[in-house]
């Protein structure tokens, strides 16, 4: 018998993965509650620490303001923690997506479909991104209600910073997803990466307080630039011209990390095909 | 070439395995050992036939299936599926193949049967109305329609296996590849599934299946390749495989006791070819199977040797050869060992 099956396009496959992930995610939505509470809880400790240190009189905020350009330390910290959470969630959800399929036993079923395997990962990132787009306004609203978070600058410019961060962030995600499928263990790697980001990218403090060598390390982490640019936009209301070097650097990071991500994925794909570890867990 | 759905030439798969008892401080032991899972096999599957791959656990069946389905890269050799080299053009090859791997976890348990099929349809480029129609058809066809909108985790093992089969059929592949399709199923579900497999063959599809159940291989296959330790040791129709044994008599003894001494004694009798035994938990007796290459003279020798060792013969049967006997004749061991 002869059939004329055409292989699906990458976009069809991405769409299918997106739809499937969406259904699975919203079939058991209890996690959603923790997604709503977590962004409020996470900065709480930092905010209270800052409050305790600065006391009731505002004089101690002066040094903070000279280092950061703002005395709104709450907003300052919120931006850091949100970026850190974003990275963290990409590592946990997107970065472990292939591994989760592997443990479920469905990775091989997907590998049996006549599509470029990268479409699986692309579908996951589409789901992740659309999810973030819905999630961000919710967080901003929550912050407004709980922390009296307020924008000095343009929300659209802040969105632009997030957009230009996407290639770099997902590039790290691609590398991570490939490594995890291969090494078959995510926990220690997630802890390492997010620990580095927490310390080096200044999620609750200005980089100026870091010793020199640490500041040098932070230059090689793209999130540093996202956080800097976002803070400048939101708390100081700078214009696009003031953050153009950050935007430029983020795009370069994006190109490099995306390329590395695709290479890592291809390499992993070859490796698991010859070692037979695609389906093992 | 037109007559073949799958052509396998000199196919070999080596795995690197870490040596056990390896001491990390001894540098010399660091080299990895190479294990040959599939050892230069050759076979062709004709269009429209059911080709059975029969062999014990660890023989290399799954490894072969995964190489044909592009999940594993062969160390050497070629696989042509419908004229397409699977290593050079995996995606093209995959449009012709529907595969069900062993185990029950190949579909999404948190999706319904219907959602699973629609997902895999899309992953084969079938979307919209066409996907819904095919899904409906397969759900009905595999008797899943009544529970199509329940999540797969609530299905029985037999139903899960049928969803996996439906998934493999969703793009109407020319070739269906099944790895141990009935393993883990209760006898009734297994029987159902075998009937379905025969129906699928009637539609004109080629089926390549593996099994370690000889009855299943016998019942389903047009031709059988017997594989052991990564090598194909026989390949023919089930009837021919058994006919080749027709000079051999197969004798089944049920005994109340069995010892190494008796085994040695029996093996010394001329014209005795193979002796295998197993203990039956239910009857608490030993079932001993003996292949004898000539007539009654040997049989009386066999009985005398057994009785003179003080062993009671509870039952005695001469049997038609089965594929199990073919396997024993080729390897000297039972399929289940
Ligand atoms: N990924 C792998 N790495 C190392 N050895 C493997 C791997 N996969 C299978 N093997 C070994 O290859 C042999 C054949 O396995 P398999 O093809 O699964 O046998 P079967 O399906 O006939 O039971 C077994 O000894 C198994 O342990
Ligand atoms: Mg197997």
PDB file of C-alpha atoms in Angstrom, chain A residues 49 75-76 83 96 115 171 182 198 232 249 252 259:
ATOM      1  CA  UNK A  49      15.869  42.885  55.796  1.00  0.00           C
ATOM      2  CA  UNK A  75      11.076  48.184  43.411  1.00  0.00           C
ATOM      3  CA  UNK A  76      14.794  47.769  42.991  1.00  0.00           C
ATOM      4  CA  UNK A  83      14.443  38.264  36.797  1.00  0.00           C
ATOM      5  CA  UNK A  96      13.910  19.887  32.367  1.00  0.00           C
ATOM      6  CA  UNK A 115       9.810  16.080  12.502  1.00  0.00           C
ATOM      7  CA  UNK A 171      19.874  29.954  24.772  1.00  0.00           C
ATOM      8  CA  UNK A 182      22.301  13.645  28.712  1.00  0.00           C
ATOM      9  CA  UNK A 198      21.788  35.126  42.669  1.00  0.00           C
ATOM     10  CA  UNK A 232      17.228  51.985  34.945  1.00  0.00           C
ATOM     11  CA  UNK A 249      25.135  43.303  24.611  1.00  0.00           C
ATOM     12  CA  UNK A 252      25.029  39.539  21.187  1.00  0.00           C
ATOM     13  CA  UNK A 259      23.957  29.081  18.660  1.00  0.00           C
TER      14      UNK A 259
END
